[in-house]
Amino acid sequence: MFELTFDLEDIDPKIFYGVNNQFFNLIKSSFPTLKITGRDHFIFAMGNQEALDILKQKLNDIVSFISKNNSIVLKDVENILNIKDENEKQLIFDQDIIVKGVNGKIIKAKTTNLKKLVKETEKKDMVFAIGPAGTGKTYTSVALAARALRDKEVKRIILTRPAVEAGESLGFLPGDLKEKLDPYLQPLYDALRDMIPHEKLEGFMEKKVIEVAPLAFMRGRTLDDAFVILDEAQNTTHAQMKMFLTRMGMNAKFIITGDPSQIDLPKNQQSGLKEAMRILKGVNEIGFVHLTEEDVVRHPVVRKIILAYNDEEKRLRND
């Protein structure tokens, strides 16, 4: 008689066991020759070694699925228990899904160029994602960061963007500095809330595992073991962009997103993004992904709006 002790680690036992232990009961019924019990984060089993080895693999697969998707349903448990080969396993785990967000929301790269962004980020430690509003570049980048944190490839996520006063003066906004800057960072908060359950997100932010901060707060830091996203990079100056890029530490991933057609800087200041694209284009270790109106993942009319504005800008340049 052999024994197995399996640790669920950071998986929520309530998700693993299911309502009224329905998932756990299904697991037990699938291994009638084993005596299986559970207590909190630990599963205990006794029986022959071959069956215990299969059980351990199935438990690992279930835990991996929950970790990737933040949830699991009875059909998923059934499918995992019935997996016969790696091809079936690959179909169940769906390689196109980046993460499953809150309430099981599936987040995946929806267009060819967004899939390219995913591939480039997997291959290279620094990637520029360039394209118009609505192409999903920021949202996809945050999903990649959430996945890296979940898979323990990094220890923290840092999201940042320049606080450019687009027609409003910060001095007239109420509150302390953080409260004044939070409206500029809201899109990043929104993306995080889609991907990480509220209580877990609050805990991460309290412990600085996830940090959302204005670009000025990056000065003087070395960002090791971190997935770092610079959003709205078209509104950085030369000095800000150089400062940010040189913060990169060991075991770090950097994604820089921006739209060169949406620069809010004073007319006499060159965009740090445009300059970086020109200066760094020959560095093989840095990836560049260019998105277009074809990648717009918002309401279909947004694509037509972008095309109409592009046509108008071309007309004005030719006049």
Short mmCIF file of C-alpha atoms in Angstrom, two decimals:
data_model
loop_
_atom_site.label_atom_id
_atom_site.label_comp_id
_atom_site.label_asym_id
_atom_site.label_seq_id
_atom_site.Cartn_x
_atom_site.Cartn_y
_atom_site.Cartn_z
CA MET A 1 0.00 0.00 0.00
CA PHE A 2 1.45 3.36 -1.08
CA GLU A 3 0.52 6.90 -0.03
CA LEU A 4 0.30 10.31 -1.76
CA THR A 5 0.06 13.76 -0.21
CA PHE A 6 -0.78 16.52 -2.70
CA ASP A 7 -0.56 20.23 -1.82
CA LEU A 8 -2.92 22.64 -3.64
CA GLU A 9 -0.51 25.48 -2.74
CA ASP A 10 -2.05 28.88 -3.59
CA ILE A 11 -5.21 27.49 -5.24
CA ASP A 12 -8.42 28.38 -3.39
CA PRO A 13 -9.73 25.05 -1.98
CA LYS A 14 -13.34 26.22 -2.50
CA ILE A 15 -12.71 26.39 -6.27
CA PHE A 16 -10.92 23.02 -6.29
CA TYR A 17 -13.52 21.08 -4.28
CA GLY A 18 -16.55 22.70 -5.95
CA VAL A 19 -19.98 23.44 -4.52
CA ASN A 20 -20.96 20.63 -2.11
CA ASN A 21 -17.65 18.92 -3.01
CA GLN A 22 -18.99 18.02 -6.47
CA PHE A 23 -15.58 18.29 -8.19
CA PHE A 24 -13.81 16.34 -5.44
CA ASN A 25 -16.47 13.63 -5.44
CA LEU A 26 -16.05 13.25 -9.21
CA ILE A 27 -12.28 12.83 -8.76
CA LYS A 28 -12.81 10.16 -6.08
CA SER A 29 -15.32 8.25 -8.21
CA SER A 30 -12.83 8.24 -11.11
CA PHE A 31 -10.30 6.32 -8.94
CA PRO A 32 -12.39 3.59 -7.25
CA THR A 33 -9.29 1.57 -6.26
CA LEU A 34 -7.85 4.46 -4.22
CA LYS A 35 -8.88 5.80 -0.83
CA ILE A 36 -8.89 9.61 -1.31
CA THR A 37 -9.55 12.23 1.36
CA GLY A 38 -9.10 15.99 1.47
CA ARG A 39 -8.51 18.60 4.12
CA ASP A 40 -8.06 22.29 3.27
CA HIS A 41 -5.06 22.59 0.90
CA PHE A 42 -4.05 18.91 1.12
CA ILE A 43 -5.29 15.82 -0.73
CA PHE A 44 -4.37 12.41 0.73
CA ALA A 45 -4.58 9.14 -1.17
CA MET A 46 -3.69 5.47 -0.52
CA GLY A 47 -3.49 2.56 -2.97
CA ASN A 48 -1.31 1.07 -5.70
CA GLN A 49 1.52 3.17 -7.08
CA GLU A 50 0.38 3.21 -10.71
CA ALA A 51 -3.06 4.63 -9.83
CA LEU A 52 -1.47 7.16 -7.44
CA ASP A 53 0.83 8.38 -10.24
CA ILE A 54 -2.15 8.90 -12.57
CA LEU A 55 -4.08 10.68 -9.79
CA LYS A 56 -1.14 13.01 -9.14
CA GLN A 57 -0.99 13.94 -12.85
CA LYS A 58 -4.73 14.63 -12.96
CA LEU A 59 -4.54 16.77 -9.79
CA ASN A 60 -1.66 18.73 -11.31
CA ASP A 61 -3.68 19.28 -14.49
CA ILE A 62 -6.74 20.48 -12.54
CA VAL A 63 -4.64 22.85 -10.42
CA SER A 64 -2.89 24.15 -13.55
CA PHE A 65 -6.25 24.75 -15.23
CA ILE A 66 -7.60 26.66 -12.19
CA SER A 67 -4.39 28.69 -11.94
CA LYS A 68 -4.64 29.66 -15.60
CA ASN A 69 -8.37 30.39 -15.70
CA ASN A 70 -9.23 31.56 -12.16
CA SER A 71 -12.17 29.13 -12.26
CA ILE A 72 -13.29 25.65 -13.29
CA VAL A 73 -16.66 24.00 -14.01
CA LEU A 74 -17.79 20.39 -13.75
CA LYS A 75 -17.35 19.79 -17.49
CA ASP A 76 -13.73 20.98 -17.30
CA VAL A 77 -13.02 18.52 -14.47
CA GLU A 78 -14.65 15.71 -16.49
CA ASN A 79 -12.60 16.61 -19.57
CA ILE A 80 -9.33 16.67 -17.63
CA LEU A 81 -10.04 13.33 -15.96
CA ASN A 82 -10.76 11.83 -19.40
CA ILE A 83 -7.64 13.18 -21.16
CA LYS A 84 -5.90 10.35 -23.00
CA ASP A 85 -3.01 12.15 -24.73
CA GLU A 86 -1.22 15.49 -25.05
CA ASN A 87 -3.28 16.55 -28.09
CA GLU A 88 -6.50 16.31 -26.08
CA LYS A 89 -4.84 18.18 -23.22
CA GLN A 90 -3.73 20.99 -25.55
CA LEU A 91 -7.29 21.43 -26.84
CA ILE A 92 -8.69 21.68 -23.31
CA PHE A 93 -6.08 24.18 -22.15
CA ASP A 94 -6.47 26.29 -25.36
CA GLN A 95 -3.12 27.85 -26.20
CA ASP A 96 -4.76 31.02 -27.59
CA ILE A 97 -6.10 32.02 -24.18
CA ILE A 98 -3.75 34.40 -22.38
CA VAL A 99 -5.69 34.34 -19.11
CA LYS A 100 -9.21 33.82 -17.93
CA GLY A 101 -10.30 36.85 -16.00
CA VAL A 102 -12.93 37.59 -13.39
CA ASN A 103 -16.11 35.46 -13.72
CA GLY A 104 -14.36 33.23 -16.25
CA LYS A 105 -13.96 36.00 -18.85
CA ILE A 106 -11.74 34.67 -21.63
CA ILE A 107 -8.93 37.04 -22.61
CA LYS A 108 -7.07 36.12 -25.77
CA ALA A 109 -5.26 37.82 -28.64
CA LYS A 110 -8.07 38.43 -31.14
CA THR A 111 -6.16 39.60 -34.22
CA THR A 112 -3.05 38.55 -36.14
CA ASN A 113 -0.99 41.50 -34.89
CA LEU A 114 -2.07 40.98 -31.28
CA LYS A 115 -0.99 37.34 -31.60
CA LYS A 116 2.31 38.65 -32.93
CA LEU A 117 2.58 40.86 -29.82
CA VAL A 118 2.12 37.75 -27.65
CA LYS A 119 4.79 35.82 -29.60
CA GLU A 120 7.27 38.72 -29.57
CA THR A 121 6.84 39.14 -25.82
CA GLU A 122 7.51 35.44 -25.31
CA LYS A 123 10.72 35.68 -27.36
CA LYS A 124 12.06 39.11 -26.38
CA ASP A 125 12.36 41.00 -23.10
CA MET A 126 11.51 44.42 -24.55
CA VAL A 127 8.73 45.01 -27.08
CA PHE A 128 7.19 48.16 -28.53
CA ALA A 129 3.48 47.87 -29.43
CA ILE A 130 2.58 50.73 -31.76
CA GLY A 131 -0.92 51.46 -33.01
CA PRO A 132 -4.12 53.50 -32.79
CA ALA A 133 -6.61 53.56 -29.93
CA GLY A 134 -8.86 50.54 -29.61
CA THR A 135 -6.43 47.95 -30.97
CA GLY A 136 -6.13 46.17 -27.62
CA LYS A 137 -2.40 46.77 -27.20
CA THR A 138 -2.63 47.92 -23.57
CA TYR A 139 -5.26 45.35 -22.58
CA THR A 140 -3.30 42.48 -24.14
CA SER A 141 -0.10 43.70 -22.49
CA VAL A 142 -1.75 43.74 -19.05
CA ALA A 143 -3.07 40.21 -19.70
CA LEU A 144 0.46 39.04 -20.54
CA ALA A 145 1.71 40.63 -17.32
CA ALA A 146 -1.04 38.92 -15.29
CA ARG A 147 -0.12 35.59 -16.85
CA ALA A 148 3.59 36.05 -16.10
CA LEU A 149 2.78 36.82 -12.46
CA ARG A 150 0.42 33.84 -12.21
CA ASP A 151 3.06 31.50 -13.67
CA LYS A 152 5.69 32.97 -11.29
CA GLU A 153 7.88 34.11 -14.17
CA VAL A 154 8.10 37.49 -12.43
CA LYS A 155 7.56 38.64 -8.85
CA ARG A 156 5.68 41.86 -9.58
CA ILE A 157 3.87 43.94 -12.19
CA ILE A 158 4.52 47.63 -12.68
CA LEU A 159 2.17 49.68 -14.87
CA THR A 160 3.06 53.26 -15.65
CA ARG A 161 2.22 56.12 -17.98
CA PRO A 162 3.14 59.80 -18.29
CA ALA A 163 0.69 62.23 -16.70
CA VAL A 164 0.26 64.70 -19.51
CA GLU A 165 -2.23 67.49 -18.82
CA ALA A 166 -4.53 67.08 -21.81
CA GLY A 167 -6.33 70.41 -21.44
CA GLU A 168 -6.66 70.25 -17.64
CA SER A 169 -4.31 71.52 -14.95
CA LEU A 170 -3.40 69.06 -12.21
CA GLY A 171 -3.32 71.94 -9.75
CA PHE A 172 -7.06 72.44 -10.07
CA LEU A 173 -7.90 68.77 -9.47
CA PRO A 174 -8.88 67.86 -5.87
CA GLY A 175 -6.89 65.61 -3.54
CA ASP A 176 -3.27 64.65 -2.91
CA LEU A 177 -0.77 63.79 -5.66
CA LYS A 178 -1.96 60.16 -5.97
CA GLU A 179 -5.61 61.23 -6.22
CA LYS A 180 -4.71 63.82 -8.85
CA LEU A 181 -2.82 61.27 -10.94
CA ASP A 182 -5.26 58.35 -10.61
CA PRO A 183 -7.53 59.55 -13.47
CA TYR A 184 -4.57 59.22 -15.86
CA LEU A 185 -3.96 55.67 -14.67
CA GLN A 186 -7.63 54.56 -14.74
CA PRO A 187 -7.41 52.48 -17.97
CA LEU A 188 -4.70 50.37 -16.33
CA TYR A 189 -6.82 49.84 -13.21
CA ASP A 190 -9.78 48.87 -15.43
CA ALA A 191 -7.75 46.21 -17.24
CA LEU A 192 -6.47 44.74 -13.97
CA ARG A 193 -9.98 44.53 -12.53
CA ASP A 194 -11.06 42.46 -15.55
CA MET A 195 -8.27 39.95 -14.98
CA ILE A 196 -7.73 39.55 -11.24
CA PRO A 197 -10.47 39.00 -8.62
CA HIS A 198 -11.08 42.07 -6.43
CA GLU A 199 -9.77 40.75 -3.11
CA LYS A 200 -6.67 39.24 -4.70
CA LEU A 201 -5.98 42.46 -6.62
CA GLU A 202 -6.36 44.57 -3.47
CA GLY A 203 -3.90 42.29 -1.66
CA PHE A 204 -1.39 42.47 -4.52
CA MET A 205 -1.57 46.26 -4.61
CA GLU A 206 -1.29 46.58 -0.85
CA LYS A 207 1.86 44.43 -0.88
CA LYS A 208 3.24 46.26 -3.96
CA VAL A 209 3.18 43.02 -5.96
CA ILE A 210 1.21 45.12 -8.46
CA GLU A 211 2.05 48.80 -8.72
CA VAL A 212 0.31 51.42 -10.84
CA ALA A 213 2.26 54.65 -10.83
CA PRO A 214 3.04 57.73 -12.93
CA LEU A 215 6.23 57.61 -14.98
CA ALA A 216 7.98 60.18 -12.77
CA PHE A 217 7.93 57.61 -9.93
CA MET A 218 10.24 55.30 -11.93
CA ARG A 219 13.28 57.59 -11.66
CA GLY A 220 16.24 56.13 -9.79
CA ARG A 221 14.84 52.59 -9.64
CA THR A 222 16.16 49.30 -11.05
CA LEU A 223 13.26 47.05 -12.01
CA ASP A 224 14.30 43.41 -11.45
CA ASP A 225 12.00 40.35 -11.63
CA ALA A 226 9.21 42.56 -12.96
CA PHE A 227 6.81 42.79 -15.88
CA VAL A 228 6.70 46.50 -16.68
CA ILE A 229 4.29 48.25 -19.06
CA LEU A 230 4.71 51.85 -20.18
CA ASP A 231 1.37 53.00 -21.62
CA GLU A 232 0.71 56.12 -23.73
CA ALA A 233 4.43 56.29 -24.48
CA GLN A 234 3.87 58.82 -27.28
CA ASN A 235 3.54 61.44 -24.51
CA THR A 236 7.01 60.83 -23.08
CA THR A 237 9.84 63.29 -23.68
CA HIS A 238 13.35 62.26 -24.78
CA ALA A 239 14.57 62.32 -21.16
CA GLN A 240 11.58 60.38 -19.81
CA MET A 241 11.86 57.61 -22.41
CA LYS A 242 15.61 57.22 -21.93
CA MET A 243 15.12 57.16 -18.15
CA PHE A 244 12.40 54.50 -18.40
CA LEU A 245 14.22 52.18 -20.82
CA THR A 246 17.34 52.21 -18.66
CA ARG A 247 15.38 51.08 -15.56
CA MET A 248 15.34 47.53 -16.94
CA GLY A 249 16.86 45.05 -14.50
CA MET A 250 17.52 41.31 -14.50
CA ASN A 251 14.67 38.93 -15.36
CA ALA A 252 12.44 41.78 -16.50
CA LYS A 253 9.92 42.13 -19.32
CA PHE A 254 9.15 45.58 -20.75
CA ILE A 255 6.27 46.44 -23.09
CA ILE A 256 6.01 50.00 -24.37
CA THR A 257 2.66 50.91 -25.95
CA GLY A 258 1.74 54.07 -27.78
CA ASP A 259 0.02 55.81 -30.67
CA PRO A 260 2.28 58.29 -32.52
CA SER A 261 -0.81 60.00 -33.97
CA GLN A 262 -2.12 60.98 -30.50
CA ILE A 263 0.70 63.12 -29.09
CA ASP A 264 -0.38 65.61 -26.40
CA LEU A 265 3.06 67.17 -25.83
CA PRO A 266 3.73 70.85 -26.56
CA LYS A 267 4.52 71.39 -30.25
CA ASN A 268 8.17 72.16 -29.58
CA GLN A 269 8.79 68.81 -27.83
CA GLN A 270 9.59 65.65 -29.75
CA SER A 271 7.85 62.45 -28.69
CA GLY A 272 10.17 60.08 -26.85
CA LEU A 273 8.33 57.18 -28.49
CA LYS A 274 8.95 58.37 -32.03
CA GLU A 275 12.60 58.99 -31.22
CA ALA A 276 13.04 55.57 -29.58
CA MET A 277 11.44 53.82 -32.58
CA ARG A 278 14.03 55.47 -34.83
CA ILE A 279 17.06 54.99 -32.57
CA LEU A 280 16.38 51.40 -31.49
CA LYS A 281 15.03 49.88 -34.70
CA GLY A 282 18.35 48.11 -35.36
CA VAL A 283 18.59 46.43 -31.95
CA ASN A 284 17.73 42.77 -32.59
CA GLU A 285 16.86 42.05 -28.96
CA ILE A 286 14.01 44.58 -29.06
CA GLY A 287 10.73 43.70 -30.78
CA PHE A 288 8.44 46.08 -32.66
CA VAL A 289 4.81 45.22 -33.38
CA HIS A 290 2.76 47.64 -35.47
CA LEU A 291 -1.02 47.49 -35.16
CA THR A 292 -3.48 49.12 -37.57
CA GLU A 293 -7.16 49.96 -37.78
CA GLU A 294 -7.67 46.31 -38.82
CA ASP A 295 -6.78 45.34 -35.24
CA VAL A 296 -9.43 47.52 -33.58
CA VAL A 297 -11.30 45.37 -31.06
CA ARG A 298 -13.80 47.97 -29.84
CA HIS A 299 -17.14 48.81 -31.46
CA PRO A 300 -16.94 48.35 -35.30
CA VAL A 301 -17.59 52.08 -35.82
CA VAL A 302 -14.26 52.88 -34.11
CA ARG A 303 -12.40 51.38 -37.06
CA LYS A 304 -14.35 53.60 -39.46
CA ILE A 305 -13.62 56.66 -37.30
CA ILE A 306 -9.88 55.92 -37.41
CA LEU A 307 -9.97 55.43 -41.19
CA ALA A 308 -11.89 58.69 -41.67
CA TYR A 309 -9.37 60.65 -39.58
CA ASN A 310 -6.46 59.01 -41.42
CA ASP A 311 -7.96 60.07 -44.74
CA GLU A 312 -8.44 63.64 -43.47
CA GLU A 313 -4.84 63.84 -42.23
CA LYS A 314 -3.56 62.61 -45.62
CA ARG A 315 -5.71 65.22 -47.37
CA LEU A 316 -4.32 68.01 -45.19
CA ARG A 317 -0.73 66.89 -45.81
CA ASN A 318 -1.32 66.93 -49.56
CA ASP A 319 -2.97 70.38 -49.63
#
